[in-house]
Each structure stands twice: as C-alpha cells, then as structure tokens.
GROMACS .gro file of N, CA and C in nm:
model
  186
    1ASP      N    1   2.103  -2.554  -7.271
    1ASP     CA    2   2.045  -2.686  -7.292
    1ASP      C    3   1.898  -2.671  -7.331
    2TYR      N    4   1.854  -2.741  -7.433
    2TYR     CA    5   1.717  -2.733  -7.483
    2TYR      C    6   1.629  -2.834  -7.410
    3PRO      N    7   1.519  -2.791  -7.348
    3PRO     CA    8   1.440  -2.880  -7.264
    3PRO      C    9   1.371  -2.995  -7.337
    4LEU      N   10   1.351  -2.988  -7.467
    4LEU     CA   11   1.284  -3.097  -7.538
    4LEU      C   12   1.381  -3.191  -7.608
    5ARG      N   13   1.506  -3.182  -7.571
    5ARG     CA   14   1.606  -3.272  -7.630
    5ARG      C   15   1.571  -3.418  -7.604
    6TRP      N   16   1.508  -3.447  -7.490
    6TRP     CA   17   1.470  -3.584  -7.456
    6TRP      C   18   1.372  -3.643  -7.557
    7ALA      N   19   1.295  -3.557  -7.625
    7ALA     CA   20   1.194  -3.603  -7.721
    7ALA      C   21   1.251  -3.621  -7.861
    8GLY      N   22   1.380  -3.602  -7.877
    8GLY     CA   23   1.442  -3.619  -8.008
    8GLY      C   24   1.456  -3.489  -8.085
    9LEU      N   25   1.416  -3.379  -8.024
    9LEU     CA   26   1.427  -3.249  -8.088
    9LEU      C   27   1.557  -3.184  -8.041
   10ALA      N   28   1.653  -3.174  -8.130
   10ALA     CA   29   1.785  -3.123  -8.092
   10ALA      C   30   1.785  -2.972  -8.070
   11VAL      N   31   1.706  -2.899  -8.148
   11VAL     CA   32   1.700  -2.753  -8.136
   11VAL      C   33   1.555  -2.707  -8.154
   12SER      N   34   1.527  -2.585  -8.111
   12SER     CA   35   1.393  -2.530  -8.128
   12SER      C   36   1.377  -2.472  -8.269
   13ILE      N   37   1.254  -2.454  -8.311
   13ILE     CA   38   1.227  -2.393  -8.441
   13ILE      C   39   1.282  -2.251  -8.443
   14GLY      N   40   1.264  -2.180  -8.331
   14GLY     CA   41   1.315  -2.043  -8.322
   14GLY      C   42   1.465  -2.036  -8.343
   15GLN      N   43   1.537  -2.132  -8.291
   15GLN     CA   44   1.683  -2.134  -8.308
   15GLN      C   45   1.720  -2.158  -8.454
   16ILE      N   46   1.649  -2.248  -8.521
   16ILE     CA   47   1.676  -2.275  -8.663
   16ILE      C   48   1.648  -2.151  -8.747
   17VAL      N   49   1.536  -2.085  -8.721
   17VAL     CA   50   1.501  -1.964  -8.796
   17VAL      C   51   1.603  -1.856  -8.770
   18GLU      N   52   1.644  -1.840  -8.646
   18GLU     CA   53   1.743  -1.737  -8.611
   18GLU      C   54   1.875  -1.760  -8.683
   19GLU      N   55   1.916  -1.884  -8.696
   19GLU     CA   56   2.042  -1.915  -8.764
   19GLU      C   57   2.032  -1.895  -8.915
   20SER      N   58   1.917  -1.928  -8.973
   20SER     CA   59   1.904  -1.915  -9.118
   20SER      C   60   1.863  -1.775  -9.162
   21MET      N   61   1.797  -1.700  -9.073
   21MET     CA   62   1.755  -1.562  -9.102
   21MET      C   63   1.793  -1.475  -8.983
   22PRO      N   64   1.916  -1.426  -8.978
   22PRO     CA   65   1.966  -1.353  -8.861
   22PRO      C   66   1.886  -1.227  -8.825
   23HIS      N   67   1.814  -1.171  -8.922
   23HIS     CA   68   1.737  -1.049  -8.893
   23HIS      C   69   1.609  -1.077  -8.814
   24ILE      N   70   1.573  -1.206  -8.800
   24ILE     CA   71   1.454  -1.244  -8.724
   24ILE      C   72   1.500  -1.302  -8.591
   25GLY      N   73   1.449  -1.246  -8.482
   25GLY     CA   74   1.487  -1.294  -8.350
   25GLY      C   75   1.423  -1.428  -8.317
   26ARG      N   76   1.480  -1.496  -8.220
   26ARG     CA   77   1.432  -1.628  -8.180
   26ARG      C   78   1.286  -1.625  -8.133
   27SER      N   79   1.246  -1.515  -8.072
   27SER     CA   80   1.109  -1.506  -8.020
   27SER      C   81   1.010  -1.449  -8.122
   28ASP      N   82   1.058  -1.402  -8.236
   28ASP     CA   83   0.969  -1.339  -8.335
   28ASP      C   84   0.942  -1.426  -8.456
   29TRP      N   85   0.985  -1.551  -8.456
   29TRP     CA   86   0.976  -1.633  -8.576
   29TRP      C   87   0.832  -1.662  -8.618
   30GLN      N   88   0.740  -1.678  -8.523
   30GLN     CA   89   0.602  -1.708  -8.561
   30GLN      C   90   0.541  -1.597  -8.644
   31GLY      N   91   0.560  -1.474  -8.600
   31GLY     CA   92   0.507  -1.361  -8.674
   31GLY      C   93   0.570  -1.344  -8.810
   32ALA      N   94   0.700  -1.368  -8.817
   32ALA     CA   95   0.771  -1.353  -8.944
   32ALA      C   96   0.732  -1.459  -9.045
   33LEU      N   97   0.711  -1.581  -9.000
   33LEU     CA   98   0.681  -1.690  -9.093
   33LEU      C   99   0.532  -1.707  -9.123
   34THR      N  100   0.446  -1.675  -9.026
   34THR     CA  101   0.302  -1.700  -9.045
   34THR      C  102   0.219  -1.573  -9.056
   35GLY      N  103   0.275  -1.461  -9.012
   35GLY     CA  104   0.198  -1.337  -9.013
   35GLY      C  105   0.116  -1.318  -8.886
   36VAL      N  106   0.122  -1.415  -8.796
   36VAL     CA  107   0.050  -1.407  -8.668
   36VAL      C  108   0.152  -1.425  -8.557
   37ASN      N  109   0.165  -1.324  -8.471
   37ASN     CA  110   0.266  -1.336  -8.365
   37ASN      C  111   0.219  -1.431  -8.255
   38ARG      N  112   0.309  -1.464  -8.167
   38ARG     CA  113   0.282  -1.564  -8.062
   38ARG      C  114   0.165  -1.523  -7.973
   39ARG      N  115   0.160  -1.398  -7.935
   39ARG     CA  116   0.052  -1.350  -7.847
   39ARG      C  117  -0.083  -1.365  -7.913
   40GLU      N  118  -0.093  -1.323  -8.040
   40GLU     CA  119  -0.220  -1.335  -8.113
   40GLU      C  120  -0.261  -1.481  -8.128
   41SER      N  121  -0.165  -1.566  -8.158
   41SER     CA  122  -0.193  -1.708  -8.176
   41SER      C  123  -0.247  -1.771  -8.047
   42LEU      N  124  -0.184  -1.740  -7.935
   42LEU     CA  125  -0.230  -1.793  -7.807
   42LEU      C  126  -0.367  -1.737  -7.769
   43THR      N  127  -0.391  -1.609  -7.800
   43THR     CA  128  -0.521  -1.549  -7.771
   43THR      C  129  -0.630  -1.615  -7.853
   44MET      N  130  -0.606  -1.638  -7.982
   44MET     CA  131  -0.705  -1.705  -8.067
   44MET      C  132  -0.732  -1.847  -8.018
   45ALA      N  133  -0.628  -1.918  -7.977
   45ALA     CA  134  -0.645  -2.054  -7.927
   45ALA      C  135  -0.728  -2.054  -7.799
   46ALA      N  136  -0.702  -1.960  -7.709
   46ALA     CA  137  -0.777  -1.952  -7.584
   46ALA      C  138  -0.924  -1.920  -7.610
   47LYS      N  139  -0.951  -1.827  -7.702
   47LYS     CA  140  -1.090  -1.793  -7.735
   47LYS      C  141  -1.162  -1.911  -7.799
   48THR      N  142  -1.093  -1.984  -7.884
   48THR     CA  143  -1.153  -2.101  -7.948
   48THR      C  144  -1.186  -2.207  -7.844
   49LEU      N  145  -1.093  -2.234  -7.752
   49LEU     CA  146  -1.119  -2.333  -7.647
   49LEU      C  147  -1.235  -2.290  -7.558
   50ALA      N  148  -1.242  -2.161  -7.524
   50ALA     CA  149  -1.351  -2.111  -7.441
   50ALA      C  150  -1.484  -2.127  -7.513
   51TYR      N  151  -1.489  -2.098  -7.642
   51TYR     CA  152  -1.612  -2.114  -7.720
   51TYR      C  153  -1.653  -2.261  -7.725
   52MET      N  154  -1.556  -2.351  -7.749
   52MET     CA  155  -1.587  -2.494  -7.755
   52MET      C  156  -1.639  -2.544  -7.620
   53TYR      N  157  -1.582  -2.496  -7.512
   53TYR     CA  158  -1.627  -2.533  -7.378
   53TYR      C  159  -1.769  -2.482  -7.355
   54GLN      N  160  -1.795  -2.360  -7.395
   54GLN     CA  161  -1.928  -2.300  -7.378
   54GLN      C  162  -2.033  -2.379  -7.454
   55GLN      N  163  -1.999  -2.428  -7.572
   55GLN     CA  164  -2.093  -2.506  -7.653
   55GLN      C  165  -2.129  -2.639  -7.586
   56ARG      N  166  -2.042  -2.692  -7.503
   56ARG     CA  167  -2.065  -2.820  -7.435
   56ARG      C  168  -2.148  -2.805  -7.308
   57LEU      N  169  -2.160  -2.683  -7.256
   57LEU     CA  170  -2.237  -2.662  -7.133
   57LEU      C  171  -2.386  -2.679  -7.161
   58PRO      N  172  -2.462  -2.727  -7.063
   58PRO     CA  173  -2.607  -2.737  -7.081
   58PRO      C  174  -2.667  -2.597  -7.094
   59PRO      N  175  -2.776  -2.582  -7.168
   59PRO     CA  176  -2.836  -2.449  -7.192
   59PRO      C  177  -2.872  -2.375  -7.063
   60THR      N  178  -2.903  -2.444  -6.956
   60THR     CA  179  -2.941  -2.376  -6.832
   60THR      C  180  -2.823  -2.306  -6.766
   61VAL      N  181  -2.701  -2.350  -6.793
   61VAL     CA  182  -2.583  -2.288  -6.733
   61VAL      C  183  -2.545  -2.161  -6.807
   62VAL      N  184  -2.565  -2.161  -6.938
   62VAL     CA  185  -2.526  -2.048  -7.022
   62VAL      C  186  -2.632  -1.945  -7.014
   0.00000   0.00000   0.00000
C-alpha cells in the first residue's frame, strides 16, 4: 500500500520509473533521471537551509 494514496497519488515516481525502465531500481531513479542521487540532493538541501538560517541570525550570534 502506498502511503500517499490519500493525496491522490496512486503510485510513487520510483515505481513508475521502475516499470518503464526495469534496469533502474526504485530507489535509484533520482540519480538516473537527474544525475544527482538522493543522498547528494538531501545533503545539498540541508546545506542550503543551514546557510539560509545562518544569514537570518543577528551578526553577534555568528
């Protein structure tokens, strides 16, 4: 059962990619389609959020 079915999403993107391109696993679709794997994408997002948070801090804290 897919947990986001309640939101109108019948299947995950990974499942669609896996069915249309059997050589790509369900967990590897981000890297195959975008060139950036899931771990790298999450790391970049975390670094960006940390930088944005740091920019909002008063100069005396930094």
